Short mmCIF file of C-alpha atoms in Angstrom, two decimals:
data_model
loop_
_atom_site.label_atom_id
_atom_site.label_comp_id
_atom_site.label_asym_id
_atom_site.label_seq_id
_atom_site.Cartn_x
_atom_site.Cartn_y
_atom_site.Cartn_z
CA MET A 953 18.87 15.33 -16.91
CA TRP A 954 21.32 14.84 -19.92
CA THR A 955 24.54 16.08 -19.03
CA ILE A 956 24.45 13.84 -15.35
CA ASN A 957 23.69 10.54 -17.50
CA LEU A 958 26.49 11.93 -19.40
CA ARG A 959 29.17 12.72 -17.28
CA ALA A 960 28.38 9.28 -15.70
CA GLN A 961 28.31 7.32 -18.62
CA LEU A 962 31.79 8.68 -19.55
CA ASP A 963 33.46 6.85 -16.86
CA GLY A 964 31.45 3.79 -17.80
CA TRP A 965 33.09 4.34 -21.42
CA LEU A 966 36.35 5.09 -20.22
CA ALA A 967 36.75 1.85 -17.90
CA PHE A 968 35.10 -0.54 -20.78
CA LEU A 969 37.64 1.18 -23.30
CA LEU A 970 40.83 0.04 -20.66
CA VAL A 971 39.21 -3.17 -20.55
CA LEU A 972 39.62 -3.98 -24.16
CA LEU A 973 42.97 -2.46 -24.28
CA LEU A 974 43.46 -5.14 -21.16
CA TRP A 975 42.06 -7.59 -23.68
CA THR A 976 44.10 -6.51 -26.35
CA GLY A 977 47.68 -6.62 -24.92
CA VAL A 978 46.94 -10.51 -22.98
CA ALA A 979 45.70 -11.58 -26.11
CA GLY A 980 48.67 -11.01 -27.85
CA PHE A 981 50.55 -13.83 -25.60
CA TYR A 982 48.13 -16.58 -26.74
CA THR A 983 46.94 -17.99 -29.85
CA PRO A 984 43.79 -17.00 -31.30
CA GLU A 985 42.46 -20.67 -30.44
CA GLN A 986 43.33 -19.66 -26.60
CA LEU A 987 42.33 -15.88 -26.29
CA PRO A 988 41.58 -14.04 -29.41
CA SER A 989 41.74 -10.13 -29.79
CA PRO A 990 38.11 -8.01 -29.67
CA LEU A 991 39.28 -7.16 -32.96
CA ASP A 992 38.97 -11.06 -33.83
CA VAL A 993 35.65 -11.08 -32.20
CA LEU A 994 34.95 -8.13 -33.83
CA LYS A 995 35.13 -10.04 -37.49
CA ALA A 996 33.53 -12.54 -36.27
CA PHE A 997 30.43 -11.04 -36.33
CA PRO A 998 29.27 -10.37 -40.03
CA GLU A 999 30.94 -13.66 -40.88
CA LEU A 1000 28.59 -15.12 -38.39
CA TRP A 1001 26.06 -12.95 -40.05
CA GLU A 1002 26.56 -13.17 -43.66
CA ALA A 1003 26.51 -17.74 -43.20
CA ASP A 1004 22.87 -16.44 -40.69
CA MET A 1005 24.83 -18.38 -37.92
CA LEU A 1006 23.86 -16.32 -35.40
CA GLY A 1007 20.25 -15.05 -35.90
CA LYS A 1008 18.46 -18.32 -36.39
CA HIS A 1009 20.46 -19.05 -32.61
CA ILE A 1010 18.84 -16.01 -31.57
CA LEU A 1011 15.63 -15.80 -32.51
CA VAL A 1012 15.31 -19.70 -31.14
CA SER A 1013 17.08 -18.52 -28.28
CA MET A 1014 14.08 -15.56 -28.13
CA GLY A 1015 11.24 -18.44 -28.78
CA ARG A 1016 12.21 -20.21 -26.35
CA PHE A 1017 12.59 -17.90 -23.82
CA LEU A 1018 8.94 -16.12 -24.16
CA THR A 1019 7.39 -19.09 -23.88
CA ALA A 1020 9.01 -20.37 -20.98
CA TYR A 1021 9.20 -16.28 -19.21
CA GLY A 1022 5.69 -16.59 -19.98
CA LEU A 1023 4.08 -19.59 -18.59
CA ALA A 1024 6.19 -19.49 -15.71
CA VAL A 1025 4.15 -15.79 -15.31
CA VAL A 1026 0.65 -17.41 -16.34
CA ILE A 1027 1.43 -19.74 -13.52
CA GLY A 1028 3.33 -18.06 -10.83
CA ILE A 1029 1.23 -14.88 -11.34
CA PRO A 1030 -2.37 -16.82 -10.01
CA LEU A 1031 -0.57 -19.23 -8.05
CA GLY A 1032 1.63 -16.21 -6.14
CA LEU A 1033 -2.16 -14.18 -5.75
CA TRP A 1034 -3.88 -17.37 -4.51
CA MET A 1035 -0.91 -18.06 -2.15
CA GLY A 1036 -0.46 -14.79 -0.84
CA TRP A 1037 -4.55 -14.71 -0.14
CA VAL A 1038 -5.48 -17.26 1.16
CA THR A 1039 -3.45 -18.38 4.57
CA ARG A 1040 -4.60 -21.55 4.52
CA ALA A 1041 -3.49 -22.23 0.57
CA ARG A 1042 -0.16 -20.61 1.89
CA GLN A 1043 0.32 -22.75 5.04
CA ALA A 1044 -0.33 -26.19 2.54
CA LEU A 1045 2.30 -25.06 -0.22
CA ASP A 1046 4.79 -22.77 1.05
CA PRO A 1047 7.11 -25.37 2.62
CA ILE A 1048 7.04 -27.17 -1.08
CA ILE A 1049 7.79 -24.15 -3.13
CA GLN A 1050 10.46 -23.57 -0.08
CA PHE A 1051 11.41 -27.01 -0.39
CA LEU A 1052 11.79 -26.71 -4.42
CA ARG A 1053 13.41 -22.92 -5.04
CA PRO A 1054 17.09 -23.43 -3.35
CA ILE A 1055 17.88 -26.64 -5.83
CA SER A 1056 19.44 -25.16 -9.44
CA PRO A 1057 17.04 -25.21 -12.24
CA ILE A 1058 20.06 -27.46 -13.77
CA ALA A 1059 19.93 -30.40 -11.58
CA TRP A 1060 16.52 -31.03 -12.83
CA PHE A 1061 19.00 -30.98 -16.35
CA PRO A 1062 18.72 -35.30 -15.87
CA LEU A 1063 15.03 -35.32 -15.22
CA ALA A 1064 13.64 -33.41 -17.70
CA VAL A 1065 15.90 -35.07 -20.89
CA LEU A 1066 14.10 -38.56 -18.97
CA TRP A 1067 10.44 -37.07 -19.41
CA PHE A 1068 10.87 -34.61 -22.22
CA GLY A 1069 13.36 -35.87 -24.30
CA ILE A 1070 16.00 -33.98 -26.48
CA GLY A 1071 14.86 -30.64 -28.26
CA ASN A 1072 13.00 -27.30 -27.39
CA ALA A 1073 10.98 -28.72 -23.99
CA PRO A 1074 14.27 -29.15 -21.62
CA ALA A 1075 15.73 -26.07 -22.06
CA VAL A 1076 11.98 -24.64 -22.08
CA PHE A 1077 11.47 -26.17 -18.50
CA ILE A 1078 14.77 -25.18 -17.15
CA ILE A 1079 14.68 -21.49 -18.11
CA PHE A 1080 10.74 -22.36 -16.22
CA LEU A 1081 11.68 -23.43 -13.48
CA ALA A 1082 13.99 -20.97 -13.37
CA ALA A 1083 11.25 -17.64 -13.77
CA PHE A 1084 9.08 -19.34 -11.98
CA PHE A 1085 9.89 -19.22 -8.10
CA PRO A 1086 11.11 -15.78 -8.39
CA VAL A 1087 7.52 -14.63 -9.70
CA VAL A 1088 5.48 -16.88 -7.05
CA VAL A 1089 7.89 -15.92 -3.99
CA THR A 1090 7.08 -12.22 -4.91
CA THR A 1091 4.00 -12.45 -6.20
CA VAL A 1092 3.26 -13.68 -1.81
CA SER A 1093 4.93 -11.11 -0.58
CA ALA A 1094 3.85 -8.37 -2.67
CA VAL A 1095 0.27 -9.72 -1.69
CA ARG A 1096 0.92 -9.61 1.93
CA GLN A 1097 2.34 -6.45 2.37
CA VAL A 1098 -0.57 -4.61 1.16
CA ASN A 1099 -1.04 -1.93 3.62
CA PRO A 1100 -3.58 -3.00 5.89
CA LEU A 1101 -4.73 0.25 6.10
CA TYR A 1102 -5.82 0.16 2.60
CA LEU A 1103 -8.11 -3.31 3.52
CA LYS A 1104 -9.15 -1.25 6.36
CA VAL A 1105 -10.46 1.37 4.16
CA ALA A 1106 -12.03 -0.42 1.78
CA TYR A 1107 -13.87 -2.53 3.90
CA ASP A 1108 -15.00 0.26 6.32
CA PHE A 1109 -17.03 1.42 3.00
CA GLY A 1110 -18.29 -1.84 2.95
CA ALA A 1111 -16.65 -3.39 -0.69
CA GLY A 1112 -17.09 -7.35 -1.14
CA PRO A 1113 -13.55 -9.25 -0.73
CA LEU A 1114 -14.17 -9.97 -4.86
CA MET A 1115 -13.84 -5.71 -5.11
CA VAL A 1116 -11.24 -5.36 -2.47
CA PHE A 1117 -9.22 -8.39 -4.16
CA ARG A 1118 -9.24 -6.61 -7.40
CA GLN A 1119 -9.50 -2.86 -6.33
CA VAL A 1120 -7.20 -3.03 -3.74
CA VAL A 1121 -5.04 -6.24 -3.29
CA LEU A 1122 -4.51 -6.36 -6.77
CA PRO A 1123 -3.13 -2.86 -7.71
CA ALA A 1124 -2.10 -2.14 -4.11
CA ALA A 1125 0.42 -5.33 -5.14
CA PHE A 1126 1.61 -4.78 -9.05
CA PRO A 1127 4.80 -2.60 -8.56
CA GLN A 1128 6.39 -5.41 -6.02
CA MET A 1129 5.01 -7.95 -8.37
CA MET A 1130 7.08 -6.37 -11.48
CA ASN A 1131 9.59 -6.19 -9.23
CA GLY A 1132 9.55 -10.37 -9.60
CA LEU A 1133 8.98 -10.37 -12.76
CA HIS A 1134 11.87 -7.85 -13.82
CA ILE A 1135 14.57 -10.53 -11.18
CA ALA A 1136 12.31 -13.49 -13.08
CA VAL A 1137 13.69 -11.84 -16.71
CA GLY A 1138 17.13 -12.09 -15.58
CA THR A 1139 17.09 -15.24 -13.76
CA ALA A 1140 15.54 -16.81 -16.84
CA TRP A 1141 17.73 -15.34 -19.37
CA ILE A 1142 20.97 -16.52 -17.38
CA HIS A 1143 19.50 -20.19 -16.94
CA LEU A 1144 18.36 -19.85 -20.54
CA VAL A 1145 22.42 -20.55 -21.74
CA ALA A 1146 22.49 -23.21 -19.29
CA GLY A 1147 19.53 -25.32 -20.58
CA GLU A 1148 20.30 -24.94 -24.39
CA MET A 1149 23.67 -25.65 -23.53
CA LEU A 1150 23.27 -29.32 -22.26
CA GLY A 1151 20.50 -30.47 -24.55
CA ALA A 1152 19.25 -28.44 -27.15
CA GLN A 1153 19.85 -28.98 -31.03
CA SER A 1154 19.54 -24.89 -31.64
CA GLY A 1155 20.06 -21.33 -29.60
CA LEU A 1156 22.96 -18.98 -28.27
CA GLY A 1157 23.54 -21.91 -25.25
CA TYR A 1158 24.12 -24.67 -28.36
CA PHE A 1159 25.92 -21.83 -30.36
CA ILE A 1160 29.12 -21.88 -28.23
CA VAL A 1161 29.04 -25.38 -27.24
CA ASP A 1162 28.88 -25.95 -30.93
CA SER A 1163 31.62 -23.35 -31.82
CA ARG A 1164 33.58 -24.94 -28.98
CA ASN A 1165 33.85 -28.03 -31.08
CA PHE A 1166 34.90 -25.94 -34.53
CA LEU A 1167 38.08 -24.78 -31.87
CA ARG A 1168 36.43 -21.17 -32.60
CA THR A 1169 36.69 -18.97 -29.74
CA ASP A 1170 36.14 -15.97 -31.64
CA TRP A 1171 32.62 -17.50 -32.04
CA ILE A 1172 32.17 -18.56 -28.76
CA ILE A 1173 32.98 -14.99 -27.41
CA ALA A 1174 30.73 -13.44 -30.14
CA GLY A 1175 27.52 -15.89 -28.81
CA MET A 1176 28.86 -14.86 -25.29
CA ILE A 1177 28.15 -11.17 -26.20
CA MET A 1178 24.75 -11.41 -27.56
CA VAL A 1179 23.78 -13.05 -25.11
CA GLY A 1180 24.74 -10.55 -22.69
CA ALA A 1181 23.68 -7.81 -25.01
CA ILE A 1182 20.02 -9.29 -25.44
CA GLY A 1183 19.83 -9.59 -21.64
CA LEU A 1184 21.01 -6.02 -21.05
CA ILE A 1185 18.24 -4.99 -23.40
CA ILE A 1186 15.74 -6.36 -21.59
CA ASN A 1187 16.49 -5.36 -18.32
CA ARG A 1188 16.30 -2.64 -19.27
CA LEU A 1189 12.60 -2.61 -20.95
CA MET A 1190 11.51 -4.27 -18.14
CA ARG A 1191 13.18 -1.20 -15.66
CA THR A 1192 11.66 1.10 -18.15
CA ALA A 1193 8.59 -0.44 -17.35
CA GLU A 1194 8.60 -0.66 -13.97
CA ARG A 1195 9.73 2.52 -13.38
CA TRP A 1196 6.76 3.70 -14.71
CA ILE A 1197 4.81 1.62 -13.09
CA TYR A 1198 5.96 2.80 -9.95
CA ARG A 1199 6.05 6.50 -11.17
CA GLN A 1200 2.49 5.79 -11.85
CA TRP A 1201 1.97 4.38 -8.51
CA GLY A 1202 3.12 7.70 -7.02
CA GLN A 1203 6.50 5.74 -5.38
CA GLU A 1204 10.30 6.26 -5.69
CA ALA A 1205 11.79 3.66 -8.00
CA GLY A 1206 12.96 0.50 -6.63
CA SER A 1207 16.49 0.43 -5.72
CA HIS A 1208 16.74 -3.15 -7.10
CA GLU A 1209 19.16 -3.09 -10.70
CA MET B 963 -19.36 22.82 37.32
CA ASN B 964 -22.66 22.61 36.69
CA ASN B 965 -22.48 22.45 32.94
CA VAL B 966 -21.85 19.06 32.62
CA LYS B 967 -23.46 16.45 31.78
CA LYS B 968 -22.09 12.80 32.37
CA VAL B 969 -24.42 9.61 31.79
CA SER B 970 -25.46 8.71 34.66
CA PRO B 971 -25.05 3.98 34.43
CA GLU B 972 -28.59 4.03 35.88
CA ALA B 973 -29.90 6.24 33.12
CA GLU B 974 -32.26 4.26 31.19
CA LEU B 975 -31.81 3.03 27.35
CA ASP B 976 -34.08 3.93 24.76
CA PRO B 977 -34.08 1.20 22.28
CA ARG B 978 -36.80 3.21 20.31
CA SER B 979 -34.74 5.67 19.89
CA ARG B 980 -34.30 7.49 16.66
CA ASP B 981 -32.67 11.21 18.13
CA LEU B 982 -29.83 8.96 19.82
CA VAL B 983 -27.61 7.14 17.37
CA PHE B 984 -25.36 5.11 20.25
CA GLN B 985 -25.93 4.55 23.36
CA MET B 986 -23.73 3.27 25.80
CA ARG B 987 -23.97 2.17 29.33
CA GLY B 988 -21.55 -0.03 30.98
CA VAL B 989 -19.23 -0.66 28.34
CA SER B 990 -15.70 -1.65 29.23
CA LYS B 991 -13.04 -3.26 27.20
CA SER B 992 -10.18 -5.48 27.65
CA PHE B 993 -6.97 -6.90 25.51
CA PRO B 994 -5.14 -9.51 26.15
CA THR B 995 -1.40 -8.99 26.70
CA PRO B 996 1.85 -10.42 26.03
CA GLU B 997 2.28 -11.29 29.47
CA GLY B 998 -1.63 -13.17 29.88
CA PRO B 999 -3.21 -11.17 32.00
CA LEU B 1000 -5.84 -8.89 30.34
CA ARG B 1001 -5.70 -5.49 30.83
CA LEU B 1002 -8.49 -2.96 31.05
CA VAL B 1003 -8.70 -0.18 28.62
CA LEU B 1004 -11.72 1.30 28.44
CA ASP B 1005 -13.96 0.44 32.03
CA ASP B 1006 -17.78 1.46 33.05
CA VAL B 1007 -18.15 4.02 30.31
CA ASN B 1008 -21.46 5.90 29.46
CA LEU B 1009 -22.65 7.96 26.81
CA ASP B 1010 -25.27 9.25 24.15
CA ILE B 1011 -24.80 10.73 20.80
CA GLN B 1012 -27.53 12.61 19.10
CA GLN B 1013 -27.80 12.34 16.02
CA GLY B 1014 -26.38 15.41 14.31
CA GLU B 1015 -23.54 15.71 17.55
CA PHE B 1016 -20.52 16.97 16.80
CA VAL B 1017 -18.60 15.06 19.85
CA CYS B 1018 -14.97 15.34 20.49
CA LEU B 1019 -13.54 12.62 22.43
CA LEU B 1020 -10.59 14.22 24.08
CA GLY B 1021 -7.72 12.64 26.18
CA PRO B 1022 -3.98 12.16 26.59
CA SER B 1023 -3.01 8.60 25.27
CA GLY B 1024 -3.44 5.37 26.98
CA CYS B 1025 -6.95 7.07 27.71
CA GLY B 1026 -8.81 5.15 25.49
CA LYS B 1027 -10.63 7.49 23.24
CA THR B 1028 -9.32 5.67 20.03
CA THR B 1029 -11.11 2.32 21.16
CA VAL B 1030 -14.48 4.20 22.10
CA MET B 1031 -14.19 4.98 18.31
CA ASN B 1032 -13.52 1.72 17.55
CA LEU B 1033 -16.49 0.66 19.35
CA LEU B 1034 -18.89 2.59 18.02
CA ALA B 1035 -17.36 2.11 14.30
CA ARG B 1036 -18.65 -1.83 15.43
CA PHE B 1037 -14.31 -2.49 14.04
CA ILE B 1038 -14.56 -4.20 17.84
CA THR B 1039 -17.33 -5.39 20.66
CA PRO B 1040 -17.85 -4.80 24.22
CA THR B 1041 -15.96 -6.98 26.95
CA SER B 1042 -19.29 -6.47 28.60
CA GLY B 1043 -22.36 -3.37 29.18
CA THR B 1044 -24.22 -2.85 26.27
CA LEU B 1045 -24.29 -0.59 23.04
CA LEU B 1046 -27.46 0.05 21.48
CA VAL B 1047 -27.08 1.81 17.62
CA HIS B 1048 -30.43 3.87 17.14
CA GLY B 1049 -31.56 1.63 19.55
CA GLU B 1050 -30.56 -1.58 18.08
CA PRO B 1051 -27.78 -3.67 19.21
CA LEU B 1052 -26.33 -4.02 16.23
CA VAL B 1053 -23.60 -6.72 15.28
CA ALA B 1054 -22.13 -6.04 11.73
CA PRO B 1055 -20.40 -2.50 10.49
CA ASN B 1056 -22.30 -0.32 9.47
CA PRO B 1057 -21.32 1.12 5.48
CA LYS B 1058 -22.94 4.18 6.08
CA HIS B 1059 -20.76 4.22 8.94
CA VAL B 1060 -17.35 5.56 7.99
CA THR B 1061 -14.16 6.45 9.09
CA ILE B 1062 -11.22 8.13 8.25
CA PHE B 1063 -7.93 7.72 9.72
CA GLN B 1064 -4.58 9.61 10.41
CA GLU B 1065 -3.08 8.71 7.49
CA HIS B 1066 -5.82 8.84 5.36
CA GLY B 1067 -5.71 6.04 3.56
CA LEU B 1068 -6.07 6.98 -0.15
CA PHE B 1069 -5.08 5.04 -2.68
CA PRO B 1070 -2.03 5.86 -4.63
CA TRP B 1071 -2.71 4.03 -7.88
CA ARG B 1072 -5.49 6.03 -8.31
CA THR B 1073 -6.47 9.93 -9.49
CA VAL B 1074 -8.25 11.70 -6.95
CA ILE B 1075 -11.67 11.39 -8.31
CA ASP B 1076 -11.90 7.61 -8.28
CA ASN B 1077 -10.18 8.05 -5.22
CA VAL B 1078 -13.67 9.72 -4.30
CA ALA B 1079 -15.49 7.18 -5.77
CA PHE B 1080 -13.97 4.47 -4.34
CA GLY B 1081 -16.73 4.33 -1.72
CA VAL B 1082 -19.80 5.46 -3.66
CA GLN B 1083 -18.96 2.25 -6.56
CA ALA B 1084 -18.18 -0.06 -3.16
CA GLN B 1085 -21.93 0.88 -1.83
CA GLY B 1086 -23.39 -0.53 -5.33
CA ALA B 1087 -23.08 2.77 -7.31
CA SER B 1088 -22.22 2.26 -11.13
CA LYS B 1089 -18.87 3.89 -12.18
CA SER B 1090 -20.20 6.84 -13.83
CA ASP B 1091 -22.69 7.82 -10.86
CA ALA B 1092 -20.14 7.33 -8.39
CA ARG B 1093 -17.94 9.73 -10.56
CA GLU B 1094 -20.75 12.48 -10.41
CA LYS B 1095 -21.29 12.31 -7.02
CA ALA B 1096 -17.33 12.48 -6.05
CA ILE B 1097 -17.44 15.75 -8.21
CA LYS B 1098 -19.95 17.11 -6.20
CA TYR B 1099 -17.76 16.08 -2.94
CA LEU B 1100 -14.88 17.56 -4.54
CA GLU B 1101 -16.48 21.07 -5.21
CA LEU B 1102 -17.71 20.44 -1.71
CA VAL B 1103 -14.05 20.59 -0.28
CA GLY B 1104 -12.78 22.87 -2.95
CA LEU B 1105 -10.60 19.78 -4.49
CA GLN B 1106 -12.37 20.00 -8.03
CA GLU B 1107 -9.26 21.32 -10.13
CA VAL B 1108 -7.18 18.68 -8.58
CA ALA B 1109 -9.79 15.77 -9.49
CA THR B 1110 -7.07 13.80 -11.92
CA LEU B 1111 -3.75 14.27 -9.95
CA PHE B 1112 -2.80 11.12 -8.01
CA PRO B 1113 -2.48 11.93 -4.33
CA HIS B 1114 1.36 11.91 -4.33
CA GLN B 1115 0.40 14.96 -6.12
CA LEU B 1116 -0.99 16.41 -3.30
CA SER B 1117 -0.05 18.22 -0.14
CA GLY B 1118 -1.06 16.30 3.18
CA GLY B 1119 -3.03 18.45 3.60
CA MET B 1120 -5.21 17.93 -0.32
CA ARG B 1121 -4.79 14.38 1.17
CA GLN B 1122 -6.83 14.58 3.92
CA ARG B 1123 -9.42 16.75 1.90
CA VAL B 1124 -9.59 14.17 -0.48
CA ALA B 1125 -10.47 11.42 2.31
CA ILE B 1126 -13.27 14.02 3.71
CA ALA B 1127 -14.55 14.76 -0.16
CA ARG B 1128 -14.35 10.29 -0.08
CA ALA B 1129 -16.35 9.88 3.05
CA LEU B 1130 -18.77 12.38 2.42
CA ALA B 1131 -19.31 11.61 -1.25
CA VAL B 1132 -21.22 8.09 0.16
CA GLU B 1133 -23.56 10.57 2.23
CA PRO B 1134 -22.67 9.00 5.65
CA GLU B 1135 -25.16 9.32 8.77
CA VAL B 1136 -22.15 8.72 10.63
CA ILE B 1137 -18.52 9.76 9.96
CA PHE B 1138 -15.64 8.83 12.30
CA MET B 1139 -12.36 10.76 12.68
CA ASP B 1140 -9.15 9.52 14.01
CA GLU B 1141 -6.78 12.54 14.82
CA PRO B 1142 -7.35 12.97 10.95
CA PHE B 1143 -5.16 16.77 11.47
CA SER B 1144 -2.78 15.75 13.85
CA ALA B 1145 0.25 14.75 11.37
CA LEU B 1146 -0.90 18.31 9.67
CA ASP B 1147 0.50 21.92 10.10
CA ALA B 1148 -0.73 24.06 12.72
CA PHE B 1149 -2.22 26.42 9.74
CA THR B 1150 -3.62 23.37 7.42
CA ARG B 1151 -4.74 22.17 10.24
CA TYR B 1152 -7.09 25.50 11.52
CA ARG B 1153 -8.30 25.26 7.89
CA LEU B 1154 -9.08 21.55 8.30
CA GLN B 1155 -11.05 22.27 10.75
CA ASP B 1156 -12.72 25.79 10.03
CA GLU B 1157 -13.69 23.43 6.70
CA MET B 1158 -14.96 20.71 9.04
CA LEU B 1159 -17.37 23.11 11.11
CA ARG B 1160 -18.64 24.13 7.42
CA ILE B 1161 -19.15 21.10 6.42
CA TRP B 1162 -20.65 19.29 9.59
CA GLN B 1163 -23.08 22.60 9.25
CA ASP B 1164 -23.97 22.27 5.63
CA GLN B 1165 -24.28 17.77 5.31
CA LYS B 1166 -25.91 17.81 9.31
CA THR B 1167 -23.70 14.50 9.62
CA THR B 1168 -23.10 12.63 12.68
CA ILE B 1169 -19.48 13.20 13.46
CA ILE B 1170 -17.36 11.73 16.52
CA PHE B 1171 -13.51 13.13 16.19
CA VAL B 1172 -10.95 11.34 17.89
CA THR B 1173 -8.10 14.18 19.15
CA HIS B 1174 -6.20 14.93 22.21
CA ASP B 1175 -5.64 18.46 21.14
CA ILE B 1176 -7.82 20.46 23.75
CA ASP B 1177 -7.73 23.64 21.45
CA GLU B 1178 -8.94 21.38 18.47
CA ALA B 1179 -11.72 19.94 20.52
CA VAL B 1180 -13.27 23.21 21.91
CA TYR B 1181 -13.31 24.77 18.76
CA LEU B 1182 -14.97 21.65 17.03
CA GLY B 1183 -17.18 19.34 19.24
CA GLN B 1184 -20.31 20.49 20.54
CA LYS B 1185 -19.93 18.21 23.40
CA VAL B 1186 -16.52 17.56 24.38
CA VAL B 1187 -15.85 14.39 26.23
CA VAL B 1188 -13.17 14.49 28.34
CA MET B 1189 -10.91 10.92 29.25
CA ALA B 1190 -8.32 9.92 32.01
CA PRO B 1191 -6.19 6.96 31.70
CA ASN B 1192 -5.46 3.89 33.90
CA PRO B 1193 -7.98 2.26 33.12
CA GLY B 1194 -9.52 4.83 30.16
CA ARG B 1195 -12.43 6.06 30.80
CA ILE B 1196 -14.63 9.27 30.79
CA GLU B 1197 -13.87 12.26 33.48
CA MET B 1198 -17.09 13.91 32.09
CA VAL B 1199 -18.80 15.59 29.14
CA LEU B 1200 -18.92 19.33 28.42
CA PRO B 1201 -21.53 20.92 26.32
CA MET B 1202 -19.68 23.53 24.73
CA ASN B 1203 -22.59 26.90 24.40
CA ILE B 1204 -20.06 28.52 21.82
CA ALA B 1205 -21.59 29.52 18.44
CA ARG B 1206 -19.74 28.05 14.84
CA PRO B 1207 -17.69 28.98 14.68
CA CYS B 1208 -15.70 30.88 16.92
CA GLU B 1209 -13.25 32.85 17.36
CA ARG B 1210 -9.81 31.49 18.72
CA THR B 1211 -9.50 34.33 20.96
CA ASP B 1212 -13.04 34.73 21.97
CA SER B 1213 -13.77 35.03 25.58
CA GLN B 1214 -16.01 31.91 25.54
CA PHE B 1215 -13.69 29.76 23.50
CA LEU B 1216 -10.97 30.26 26.74
CA TYR B 1217 -13.65 29.65 29.07
CA TYR B 1218 -14.58 26.18 27.55
CA ARG B 1219 -10.27 26.24 27.34
CA ARG B 1220 -9.97 26.83 30.84
CA GLU B 1221 -12.51 24.19 31.93
CA ILE B 1222 -10.78 21.54 30.24
CA PHE B 1223 -7.53 22.42 31.65
CA LYS B 1224 -8.90 22.65 35.08
CA ALA B 1225 -10.19 19.07 34.12
CA PHE B 1226 -7.09 17.59 33.23
CA GLN B 1227 -5.59 18.98 36.56
CA LEU B 1228 -7.79 17.08 38.06
CA VAL B 1229 -6.52 14.25 36.77
CA HIS B 1230 -3.72 14.84 37.47
CA GLU B 1231 -4.35 15.41 41.25
CA TRP B 1232 -5.63 11.67 41.58
CA ALA B 1233 -3.05 10.39 39.17
CA PRO B 1234 0.32 11.96 40.12
CA GLU B 1235 2.03 9.26 38.65
CA TYR B 1236 0.74 9.20 36.04
CA ALA B 1237 2.78 10.88 32.63
CA ILE B 1238 2.42 11.95 28.92
#
């Protein structure tokens, strides 16, 4: 398994190196304020670290992200389960969800500021929206796609509705729900930066905007790299968890990356 | 054929019968079609099933054999006619009547032992009692070694044996089996048929076994209900007077096999438009 991974990774690293070279070449034609070279950006990291400018923003961003994502899971999963299991709940609420879902969370920003003021809340609200809809929608479809044979078997043995829901529907829907949580992590993290750029006075999004005010393009790119790196790590963690669950459930890993 | 025992529609119902688990008189079933008119899938079925009997419902697809099973299991209700369970018109499905489906329906997130324990738990037993029962019946089907594995780690035949153990664990009065072995390879199927006979002789459970395999029906059934399609109906009921388990090359076995082949030949003569 390792040798296969190594071979696949080698091409990845080569392509990455090529992009860096290209970047360095192109940067030669511009001033560092327009486009700093990779080396300039690399040098920005220790500088930012010593001034404790990056670390505190990362912590703030992670705090907001976890709060908003946690809220989306805590509200979205029960709502999705209810809508998936109870036909009337789905018929009543699905139109509303489907109507609100295509509205970009960013569009809520003016309202969020009017309602919650400046600070943590508008950003948390926007990240929450970005995670909430994928969680609800995948949970609903996860419950609806539970193999009817499982339900037939459970009822055949005389299992009551509570046992069927807890011991059959929940575990049967769990892998697909996990897939929804995985998708939601991605959308939530993407909207974190947007949310913090618009309203917040701290966090990675704010740091990127603030760096532009100082014309520190190397800091902007350093901030972007941090956003990408943390996003990648979160995504990998979710994927590992998801794979483990799929294995435990005896299914092939989902094709979703 | 002198040994054909078809229940006549006029045969009297015995409302207090303890030995007769099921009595069907003039039972018909229609389903609505997408085009609108009702389609008759089962016409005037008369059938008695004794306690402890191994009954095979045999016929080509469309003959209504699964519909008969679904009626007996109370998954559906008759359009007309009478169906008595222990002499009484039962309305709700009975948890002591369990079904084994073709696609076993094991829960992939539960280990083998917890799959077998599920039915027992569903009927109100505590988790530890259910597991004790599960072990007992896993031993009966010879799968105690794989108790902690997950279904996807087992072969198709083993999975179906787990499904059998799960059904047996609730100590059912009746087991319905809907073409349970048809997805398995021939050798596994033979083994499971032997196992099913052994379990039946051991547990004295009433078994209603749906199949389209003539050999399987003759090998297993104490009574083979031969069914025909368009509309689904009982062609004849053949009692098999064979010692069990029998040899598949036995003259008795071959005799009954030939009888059933003849029966289906008759179906062809009467309904030449029928095609499999």
